[in-house]
Every structure is written in structure tokens, then in C-alpha cells.
mmCIF file of C-alpha atoms in Angstrom:
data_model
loop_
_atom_site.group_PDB
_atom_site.id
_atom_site.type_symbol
_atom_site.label_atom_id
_atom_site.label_comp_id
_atom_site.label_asym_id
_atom_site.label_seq_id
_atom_site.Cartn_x
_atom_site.Cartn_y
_atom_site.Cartn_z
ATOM 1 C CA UNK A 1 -6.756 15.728 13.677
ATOM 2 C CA UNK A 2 -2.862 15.802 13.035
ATOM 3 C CA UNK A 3 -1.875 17.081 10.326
ATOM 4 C CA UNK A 4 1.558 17.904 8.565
ATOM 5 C CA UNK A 5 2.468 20.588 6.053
ATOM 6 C CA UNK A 6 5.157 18.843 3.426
ATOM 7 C CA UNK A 7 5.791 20.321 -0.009
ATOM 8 C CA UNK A 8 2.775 22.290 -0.622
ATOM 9 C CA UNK A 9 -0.121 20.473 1.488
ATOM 10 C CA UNK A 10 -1.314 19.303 4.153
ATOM 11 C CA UNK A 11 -1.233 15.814 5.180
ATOM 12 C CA UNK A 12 -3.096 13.480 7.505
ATOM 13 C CA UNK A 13 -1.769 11.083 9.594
ATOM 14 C CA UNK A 14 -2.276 8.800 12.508
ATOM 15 C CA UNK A 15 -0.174 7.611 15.083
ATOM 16 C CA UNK A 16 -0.273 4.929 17.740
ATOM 17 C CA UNK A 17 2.130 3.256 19.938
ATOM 18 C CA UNK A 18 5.916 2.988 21.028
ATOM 19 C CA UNK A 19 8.712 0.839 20.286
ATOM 20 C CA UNK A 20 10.089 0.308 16.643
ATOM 21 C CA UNK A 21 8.710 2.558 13.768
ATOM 22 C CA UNK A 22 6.436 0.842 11.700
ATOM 23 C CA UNK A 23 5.281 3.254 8.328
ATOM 24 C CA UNK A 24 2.240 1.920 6.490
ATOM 25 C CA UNK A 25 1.442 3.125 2.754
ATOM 26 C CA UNK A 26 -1.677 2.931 1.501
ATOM 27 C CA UNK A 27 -2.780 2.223 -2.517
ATOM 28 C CA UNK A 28 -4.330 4.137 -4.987
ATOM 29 C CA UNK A 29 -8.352 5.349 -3.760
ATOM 30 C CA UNK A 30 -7.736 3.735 -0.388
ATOM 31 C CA UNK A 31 -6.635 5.399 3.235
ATOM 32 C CA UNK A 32 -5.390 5.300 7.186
ATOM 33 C CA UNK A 33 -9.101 3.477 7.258
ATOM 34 C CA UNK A 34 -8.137 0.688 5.045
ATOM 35 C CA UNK A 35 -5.202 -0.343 8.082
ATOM 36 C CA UNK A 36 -7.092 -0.446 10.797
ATOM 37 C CA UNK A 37 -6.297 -3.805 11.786
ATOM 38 C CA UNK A 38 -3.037 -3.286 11.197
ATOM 39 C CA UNK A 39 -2.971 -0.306 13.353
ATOM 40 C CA UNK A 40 -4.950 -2.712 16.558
ATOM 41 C CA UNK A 41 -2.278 -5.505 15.990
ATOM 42 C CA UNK A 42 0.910 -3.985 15.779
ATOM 43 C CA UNK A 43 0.965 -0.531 17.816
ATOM 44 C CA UNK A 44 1.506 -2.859 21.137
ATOM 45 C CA UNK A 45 5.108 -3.624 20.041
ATOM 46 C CA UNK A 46 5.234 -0.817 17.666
ATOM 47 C CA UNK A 47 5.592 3.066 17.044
ATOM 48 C CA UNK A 48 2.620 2.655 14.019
ATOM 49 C CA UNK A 49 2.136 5.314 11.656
ATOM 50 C CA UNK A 50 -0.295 5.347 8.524
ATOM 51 C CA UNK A 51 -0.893 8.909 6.547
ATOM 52 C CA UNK A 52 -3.320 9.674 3.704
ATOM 53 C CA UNK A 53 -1.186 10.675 0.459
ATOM 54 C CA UNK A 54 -2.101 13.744 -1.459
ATOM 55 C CA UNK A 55 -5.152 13.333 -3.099
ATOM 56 C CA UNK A 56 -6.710 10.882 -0.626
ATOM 57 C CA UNK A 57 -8.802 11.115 2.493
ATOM 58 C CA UNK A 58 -8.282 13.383 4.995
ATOM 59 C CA UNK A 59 -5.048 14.900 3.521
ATOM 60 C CA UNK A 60 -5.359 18.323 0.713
ATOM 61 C CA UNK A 61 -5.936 17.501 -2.673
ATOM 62 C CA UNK A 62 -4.019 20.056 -4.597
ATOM 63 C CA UNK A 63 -4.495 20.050 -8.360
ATOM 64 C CA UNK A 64 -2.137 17.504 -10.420
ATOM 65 C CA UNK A 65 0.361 16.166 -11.898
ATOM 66 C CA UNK A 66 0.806 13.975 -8.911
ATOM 67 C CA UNK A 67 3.814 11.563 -9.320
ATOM 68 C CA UNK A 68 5.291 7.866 -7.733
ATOM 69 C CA UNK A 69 8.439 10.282 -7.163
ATOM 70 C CA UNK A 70 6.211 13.160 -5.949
ATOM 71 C CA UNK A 71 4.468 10.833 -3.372
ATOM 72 C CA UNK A 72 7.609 9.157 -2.179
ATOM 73 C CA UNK A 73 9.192 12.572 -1.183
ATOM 74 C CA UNK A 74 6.062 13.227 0.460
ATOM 75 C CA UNK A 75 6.887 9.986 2.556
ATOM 76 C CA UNK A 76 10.488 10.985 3.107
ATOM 77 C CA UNK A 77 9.565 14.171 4.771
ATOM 78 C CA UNK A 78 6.951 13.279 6.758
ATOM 79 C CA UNK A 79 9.153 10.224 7.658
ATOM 80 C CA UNK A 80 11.640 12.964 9.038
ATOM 81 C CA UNK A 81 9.403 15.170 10.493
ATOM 82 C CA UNK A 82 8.071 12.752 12.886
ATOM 83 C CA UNK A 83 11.587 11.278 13.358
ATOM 84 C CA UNK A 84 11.006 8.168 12.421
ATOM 85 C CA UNK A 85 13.876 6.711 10.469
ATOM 86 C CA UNK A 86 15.014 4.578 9.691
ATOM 87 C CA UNK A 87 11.791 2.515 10.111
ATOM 88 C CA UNK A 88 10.548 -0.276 8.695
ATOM 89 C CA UNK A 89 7.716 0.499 5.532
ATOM 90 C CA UNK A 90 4.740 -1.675 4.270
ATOM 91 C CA UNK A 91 3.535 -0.460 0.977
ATOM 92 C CA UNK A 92 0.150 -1.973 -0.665
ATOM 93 C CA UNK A 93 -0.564 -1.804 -3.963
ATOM 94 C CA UNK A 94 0.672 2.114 -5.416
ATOM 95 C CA UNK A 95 1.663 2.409 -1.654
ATOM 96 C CA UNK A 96 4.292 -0.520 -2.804
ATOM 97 C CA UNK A 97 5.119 1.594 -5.645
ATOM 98 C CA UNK A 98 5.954 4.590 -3.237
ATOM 99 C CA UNK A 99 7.984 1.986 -0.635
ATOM 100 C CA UNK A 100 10.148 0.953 -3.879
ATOM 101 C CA UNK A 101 10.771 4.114 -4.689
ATOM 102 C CA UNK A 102 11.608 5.280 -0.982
ATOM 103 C CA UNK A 103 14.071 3.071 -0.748
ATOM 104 C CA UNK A 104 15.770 4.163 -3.997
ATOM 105 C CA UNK A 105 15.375 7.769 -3.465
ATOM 106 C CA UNK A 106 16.388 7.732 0.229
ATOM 107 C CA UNK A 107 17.363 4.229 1.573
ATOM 108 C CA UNK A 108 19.097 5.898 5.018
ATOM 109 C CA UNK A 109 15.123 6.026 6.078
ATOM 110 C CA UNK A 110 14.321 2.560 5.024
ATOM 111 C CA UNK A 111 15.227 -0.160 7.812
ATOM 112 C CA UNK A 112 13.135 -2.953 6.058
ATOM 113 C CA UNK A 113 10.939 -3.438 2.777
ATOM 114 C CA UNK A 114 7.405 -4.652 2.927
ATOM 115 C CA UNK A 115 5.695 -4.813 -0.628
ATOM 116 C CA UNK A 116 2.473 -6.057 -0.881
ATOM 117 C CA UNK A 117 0.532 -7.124 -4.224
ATOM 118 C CA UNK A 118 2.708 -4.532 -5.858
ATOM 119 C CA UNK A 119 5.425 -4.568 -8.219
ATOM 120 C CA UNK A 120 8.697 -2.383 -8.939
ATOM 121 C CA UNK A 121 6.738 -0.984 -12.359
ATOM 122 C CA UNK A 122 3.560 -0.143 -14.080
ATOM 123 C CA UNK A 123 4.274 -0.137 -18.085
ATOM 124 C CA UNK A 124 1.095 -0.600 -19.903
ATOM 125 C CA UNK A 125 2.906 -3.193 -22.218
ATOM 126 C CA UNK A 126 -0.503 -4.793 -23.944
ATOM 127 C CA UNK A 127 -3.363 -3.656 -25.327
ATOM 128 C CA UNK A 128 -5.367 -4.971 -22.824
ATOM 129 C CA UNK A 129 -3.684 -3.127 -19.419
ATOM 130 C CA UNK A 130 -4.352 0.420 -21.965
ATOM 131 C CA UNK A 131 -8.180 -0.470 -22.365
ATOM 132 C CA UNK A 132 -8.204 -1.169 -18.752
ATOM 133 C CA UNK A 133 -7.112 1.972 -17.591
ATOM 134 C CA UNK A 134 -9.273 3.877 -20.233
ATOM 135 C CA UNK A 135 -12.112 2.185 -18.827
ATOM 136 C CA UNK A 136 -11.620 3.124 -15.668
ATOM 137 C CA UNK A 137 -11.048 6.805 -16.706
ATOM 138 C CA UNK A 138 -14.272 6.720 -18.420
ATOM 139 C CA UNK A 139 -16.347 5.133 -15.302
ATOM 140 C CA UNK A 140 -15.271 7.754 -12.685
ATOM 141 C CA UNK A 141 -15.979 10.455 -15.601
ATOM 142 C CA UNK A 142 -19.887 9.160 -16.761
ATOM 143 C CA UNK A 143 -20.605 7.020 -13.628
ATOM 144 C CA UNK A 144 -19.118 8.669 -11.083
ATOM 145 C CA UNK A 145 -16.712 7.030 -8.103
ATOM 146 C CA UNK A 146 -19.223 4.569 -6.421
ATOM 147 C CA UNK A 147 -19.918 2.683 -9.797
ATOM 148 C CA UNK A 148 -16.049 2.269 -9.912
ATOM 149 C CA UNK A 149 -16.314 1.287 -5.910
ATOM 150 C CA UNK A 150 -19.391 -1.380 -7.155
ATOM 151 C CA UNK A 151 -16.791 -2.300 -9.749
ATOM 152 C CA UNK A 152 -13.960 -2.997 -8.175
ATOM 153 C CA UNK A 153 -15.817 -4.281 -5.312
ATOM 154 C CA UNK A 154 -17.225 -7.500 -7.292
ATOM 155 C CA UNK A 155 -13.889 -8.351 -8.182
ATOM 156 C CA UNK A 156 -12.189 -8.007 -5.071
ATOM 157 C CA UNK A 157 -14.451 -9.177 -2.569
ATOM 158 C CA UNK A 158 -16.552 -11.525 -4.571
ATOM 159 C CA UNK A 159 -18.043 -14.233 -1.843
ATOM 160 C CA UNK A 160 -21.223 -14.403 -0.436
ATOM 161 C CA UNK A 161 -19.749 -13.837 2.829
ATOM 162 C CA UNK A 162 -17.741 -10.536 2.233
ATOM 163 C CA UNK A 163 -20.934 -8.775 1.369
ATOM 164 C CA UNK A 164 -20.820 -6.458 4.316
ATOM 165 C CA UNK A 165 -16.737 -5.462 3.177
ATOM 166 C CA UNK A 166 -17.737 -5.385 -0.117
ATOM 167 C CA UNK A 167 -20.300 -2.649 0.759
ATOM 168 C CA UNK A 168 -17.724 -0.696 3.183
ATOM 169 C CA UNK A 169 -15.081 -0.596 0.465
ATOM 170 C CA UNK A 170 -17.690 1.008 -2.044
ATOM 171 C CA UNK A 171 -18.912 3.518 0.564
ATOM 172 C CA UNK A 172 -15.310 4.327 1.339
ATOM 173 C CA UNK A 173 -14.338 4.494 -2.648
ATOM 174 C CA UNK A 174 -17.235 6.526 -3.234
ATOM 175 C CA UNK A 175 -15.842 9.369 -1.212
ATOM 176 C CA UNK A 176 -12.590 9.805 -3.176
ATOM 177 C CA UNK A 177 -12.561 12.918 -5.002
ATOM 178 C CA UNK A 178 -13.014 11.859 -8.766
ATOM 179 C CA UNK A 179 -10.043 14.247 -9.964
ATOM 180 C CA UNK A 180 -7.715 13.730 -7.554
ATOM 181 C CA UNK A 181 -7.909 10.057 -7.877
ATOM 182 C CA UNK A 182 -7.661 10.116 -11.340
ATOM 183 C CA UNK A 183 -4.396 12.652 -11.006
ATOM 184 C CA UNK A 184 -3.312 9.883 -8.903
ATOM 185 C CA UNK A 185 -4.453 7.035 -11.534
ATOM 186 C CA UNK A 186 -2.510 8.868 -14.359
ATOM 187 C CA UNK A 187 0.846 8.941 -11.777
ATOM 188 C CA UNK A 188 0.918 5.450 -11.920
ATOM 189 C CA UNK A 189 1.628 4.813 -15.613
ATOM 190 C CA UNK A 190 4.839 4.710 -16.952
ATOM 191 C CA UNK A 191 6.779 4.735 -13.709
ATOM 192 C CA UNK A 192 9.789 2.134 -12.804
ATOM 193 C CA UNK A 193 12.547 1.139 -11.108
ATOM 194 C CA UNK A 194 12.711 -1.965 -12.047
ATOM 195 C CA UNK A 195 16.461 -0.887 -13.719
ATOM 196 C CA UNK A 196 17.690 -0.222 -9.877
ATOM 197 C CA UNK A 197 16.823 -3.748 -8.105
ATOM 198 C CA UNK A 198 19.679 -4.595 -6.650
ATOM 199 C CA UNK A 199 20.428 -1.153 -5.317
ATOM 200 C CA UNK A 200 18.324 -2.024 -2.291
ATOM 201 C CA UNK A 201 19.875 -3.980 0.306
ATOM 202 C CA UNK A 202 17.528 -3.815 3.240
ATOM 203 C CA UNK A 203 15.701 -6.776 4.242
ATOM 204 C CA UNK A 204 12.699 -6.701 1.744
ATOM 205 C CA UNK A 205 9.658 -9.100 1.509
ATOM 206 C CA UNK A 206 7.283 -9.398 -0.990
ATOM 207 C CA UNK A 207 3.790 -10.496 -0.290
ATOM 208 C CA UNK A 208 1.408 -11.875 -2.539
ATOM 209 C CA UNK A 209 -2.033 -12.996 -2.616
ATOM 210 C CA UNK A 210 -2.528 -16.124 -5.034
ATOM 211 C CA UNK A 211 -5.261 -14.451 -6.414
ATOM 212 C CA UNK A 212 -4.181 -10.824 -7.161
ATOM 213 C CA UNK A 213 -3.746 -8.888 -10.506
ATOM 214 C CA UNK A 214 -0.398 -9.711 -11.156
ATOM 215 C CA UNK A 215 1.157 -13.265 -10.953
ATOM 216 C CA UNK A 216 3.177 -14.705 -8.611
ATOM 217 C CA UNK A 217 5.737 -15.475 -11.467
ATOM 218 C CA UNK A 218 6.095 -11.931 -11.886
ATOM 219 C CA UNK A 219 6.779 -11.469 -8.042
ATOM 220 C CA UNK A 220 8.895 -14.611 -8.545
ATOM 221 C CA UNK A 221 11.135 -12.931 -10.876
ATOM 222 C CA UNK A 222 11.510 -9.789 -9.218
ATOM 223 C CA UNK A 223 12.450 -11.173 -6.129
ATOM 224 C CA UNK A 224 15.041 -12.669 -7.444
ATOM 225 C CA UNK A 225 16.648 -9.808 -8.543
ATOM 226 C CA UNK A 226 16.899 -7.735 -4.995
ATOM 227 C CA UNK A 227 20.072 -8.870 -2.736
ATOM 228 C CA UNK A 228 17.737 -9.555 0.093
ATOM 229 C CA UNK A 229 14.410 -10.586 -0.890
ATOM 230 C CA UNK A 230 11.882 -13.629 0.132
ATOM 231 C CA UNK A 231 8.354 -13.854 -1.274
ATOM 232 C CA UNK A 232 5.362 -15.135 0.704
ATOM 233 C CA UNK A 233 2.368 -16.403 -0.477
ATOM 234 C CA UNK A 234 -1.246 -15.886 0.574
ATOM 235 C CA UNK A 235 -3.580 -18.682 -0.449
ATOM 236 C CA UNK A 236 -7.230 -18.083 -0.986
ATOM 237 C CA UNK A 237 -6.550 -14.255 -1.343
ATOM 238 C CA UNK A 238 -7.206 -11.221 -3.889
ATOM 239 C CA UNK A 239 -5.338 -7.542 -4.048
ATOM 240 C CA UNK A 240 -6.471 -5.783 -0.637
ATOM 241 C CA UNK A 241 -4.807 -8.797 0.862
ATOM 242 C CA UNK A 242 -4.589 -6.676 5.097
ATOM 243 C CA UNK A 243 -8.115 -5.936 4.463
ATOM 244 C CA UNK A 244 -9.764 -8.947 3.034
ATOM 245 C CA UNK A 245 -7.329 -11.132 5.397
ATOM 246 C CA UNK A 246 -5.825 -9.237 8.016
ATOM 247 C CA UNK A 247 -5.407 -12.244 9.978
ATOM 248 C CA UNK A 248 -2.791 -14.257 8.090
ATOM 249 C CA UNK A 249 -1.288 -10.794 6.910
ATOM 250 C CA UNK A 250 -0.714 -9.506 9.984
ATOM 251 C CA UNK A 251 0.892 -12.802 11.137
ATOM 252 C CA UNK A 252 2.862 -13.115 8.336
ATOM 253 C CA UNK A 253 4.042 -9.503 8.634
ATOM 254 C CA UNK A 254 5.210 -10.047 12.111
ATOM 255 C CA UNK A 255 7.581 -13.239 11.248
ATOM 256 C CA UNK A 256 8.827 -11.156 9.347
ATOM 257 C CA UNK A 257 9.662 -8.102 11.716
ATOM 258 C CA UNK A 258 11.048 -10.086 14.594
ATOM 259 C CA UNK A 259 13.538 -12.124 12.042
ATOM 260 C CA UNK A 260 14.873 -8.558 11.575
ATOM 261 C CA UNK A 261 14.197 -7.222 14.814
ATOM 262 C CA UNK A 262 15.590 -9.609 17.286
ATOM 263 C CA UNK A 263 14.749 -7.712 20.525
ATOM 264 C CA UNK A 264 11.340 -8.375 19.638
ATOM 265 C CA UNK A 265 11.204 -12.268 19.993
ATOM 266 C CA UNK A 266 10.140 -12.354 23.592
ATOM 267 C CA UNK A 267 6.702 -10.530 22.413
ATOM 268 C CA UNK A 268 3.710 -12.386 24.452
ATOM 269 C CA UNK A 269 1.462 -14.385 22.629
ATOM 270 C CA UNK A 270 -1.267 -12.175 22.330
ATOM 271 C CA UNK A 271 0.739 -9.840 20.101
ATOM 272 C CA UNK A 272 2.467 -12.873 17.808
ATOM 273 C CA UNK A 273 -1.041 -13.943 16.700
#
């Protein structure tokens, strides 16, 4: 199992294929697990790498604060240790909150921007977002981790049809460690750099599900604020948008990569989807 020592713990990480790097980041309770198709589809053409952040999976779990700061200089260094950069960086959900902040902190290792259902902030501005996050704090407390996975799990993968990846995301949520994940919860709130927009000039590209948390106005507005930035949309979608439709992610994704990556156009058709 490979593992790398940065800043204090150990971290997991997989890797899997040649050709240009290709860095996913994984959200808040999630994994490596959660990009497995990413990790099929792309590591023909690509040098693929996906990690577990501190507090998640297969990587340590030292005791808290945990940070968005913390976790993207995590990123940096194992992004140097494996000689990577600069490489191109997908970030869903808090793993888009760590690729934003990446490519603030250390843009030389950031060749392109992938954000998915994500956003350059997390401000509890209402009174609703606050009772949100208390009641999440108070199901993993009383109820335990797979009542939040049953939770969470209704909302995200709510047809008939997804019952069987409804019930692996609960049996996958259920084995986060209930302090660590809500060290990482309490990392998210307050953080920004909303301020520092148009300080990143890489190629970026938002993608959004039509369905997520967050709506596509916001991303709309956002978007239009970074130098070089171009929103897609997801129809028919909710927030673990490379899970629930890995399909048109991955192809999306990809149209994206080879506008950037010329070299790459004469890919056969089994790897453009």
C-alpha cells in the first residue's frame, strides 16, 4: 500500500498510468474509492494519481485543527514528492476547495484547474447553512456516521434505480472516523479565496451538476471573475457528479484536457468516450 510521509502523517495514495499528470482530490467523507472510474478511464493517456487527505481512508488521522490551507500543502508536497508538477488537478466538492487554494498557494504546480460542484468559499452567510451544519454535527455525535451516510444518501442518490450506489456510498460513509471527519467538517467554514480570483491564470473549468447544492448562478458569477474560466453544465445530475455520472463526467473532463493538451488529440476512440 503506498504511502507518503508529508507534514506529520502518513498519506495514501494510488497511482496508475503514464503520460500527462492527472491529480484527483477528493471531498469531504469521501476517498481514492469514490474515483474509480476516473482512475479506469483516464490512466491509458494519463499519469493518474488520487490520495486520501488526512483524516480520510487509508491515510493517518492525526488529531485536529485540520485546515483548507493545511490540506492544500498536503497536496503541494505530495505533488512534489512524486514529481508531478505541474499537472493538471480535479477537485470535487472540499477537494475543489483544496484545488482553489493550490493554485493560489503554489500555482508553479498547477498546469490546469478542474473544480467540480465546488466553489472558491464556504461563509455560512444565513441562518439556514448554520443549522445545517449543526445538524450534521449533532447526527455523527447521537447517530453515529452511517445515519449521516443514510442521510446524505437519500438526497444524493434519490432514484429507484441508484439503490445499489446509494447503499455503497452509506457503507463507504459509515467507515469515516466520526472525529476526524468532523475536524475536517469544521475546516471548511469560514475559508475563502474568493478575494484572489483573478490571480489564477491557468486554464480552469468549472463543472456543475444542475442539481447540486449550490446554483449554477453562483458558478456563473464566479466564473466570470477568473481570466480563464468556462463552466459546463451537467443535466439530470446532483453533487457526487464522477460518481453518480461518470460517464458524461469523464467525457466532459477529457474535452477539456486535450483543448489544453494538444498532443493528446490523436487519442483512439476507446479512450475519448
Amino acid at each position: 500500500m503506498p504511502r507518503l510521509q508529508i507534514r506529520g502523517a502518513e498519506l495514501h495514495y494510488e497511482s496508475l498510468g503514464h503520460g500527462p499528470p492527472l491529480l484527483f482530490i477528493h471531498g469531504l467523507g469521501s476517498s481514492t474509492r469514490d474515483w474509480e472510474a476516473q482512475l479506469a478511464y483516464f490512466s491509458p493517456r494519463f499519469h493518474v494519481v488520487t490520495f486520501d487527505l488526512r483524516g480520510h481512508g487509508r491515510s493517518d488521522k492525526p488529531p485536529g485543527p485540520y485546515s483548507i490551507l493545511g490540506f492544500a500543502a498536503d497536496t503541494a508536497e505530495l505533488i512534489r514528492l512524486l514529481s508531478l508538477g505541474p499537472t493538471h488537478v480535479v477537485g470535487l466538492s472540499m477537494g475543489g476547495m483544496i484545488a482553489f487554494q493550490l493554485a493560489i498557494s503554489a500555482p508553479e504546480l498547477v498546469q490546469s484547474l478542474v473544480i467540480v460542484n465546488s466553489g472558491p468559499e464556504f461563509i455560512l452567510r444565513t441562518l439556514r447553512a448554520r443549522l445545517q451544519i449543526v445538524q450534521r454535527k449533532l447526527i455523527v455525535r447521537l447517530l453515529g456516521m452511517r445515519q449521516m451516510g443514510r442521510v446524505l444518501g437519500k438526497r444524493l442518490f434519490p432514484k429507484p434505480e441508484q439503490a445499489e450506489l446509494r447503499q455503497l456510498f452509506i457503507d463507504r460513509w459509515a467507515e469515516n472516523d466520526p472525529r476526524a471527519y468532523l475536524d475536517a467538517l469544521r475546516a471548511l467554514i469560514g475559508w475563502t479565496v474568493a478575494d484572489h480570483l483573478d490571480a489564477i491564470h491557468c486554464p480552469t473549468l468549472v463543472i456543475t451538476s444542475d442539481r447540486d447544492y449550490t446554483p449554477i448562478a453562483v458558478k456563473e458569477t464566479y466564473v466570470a471573475r477568473m481570466p480563464q474560466a468556462e463552466l459546463s453544465i451537467i443535466r439530470d445530475a446532483r453533487h457526487m457528479l464522477p460518481l453518480e455520472r461518470p460517464d458524461a463526467f469523464n467525457q466532459v473532463l477529457m474535452e477539456f484536457l486535450l483543448k489544453h493538451r494538444p498532443l493528446l488529440r490523436n487519442l483512439p476512440e476507446s479512450c475519448e468516450g
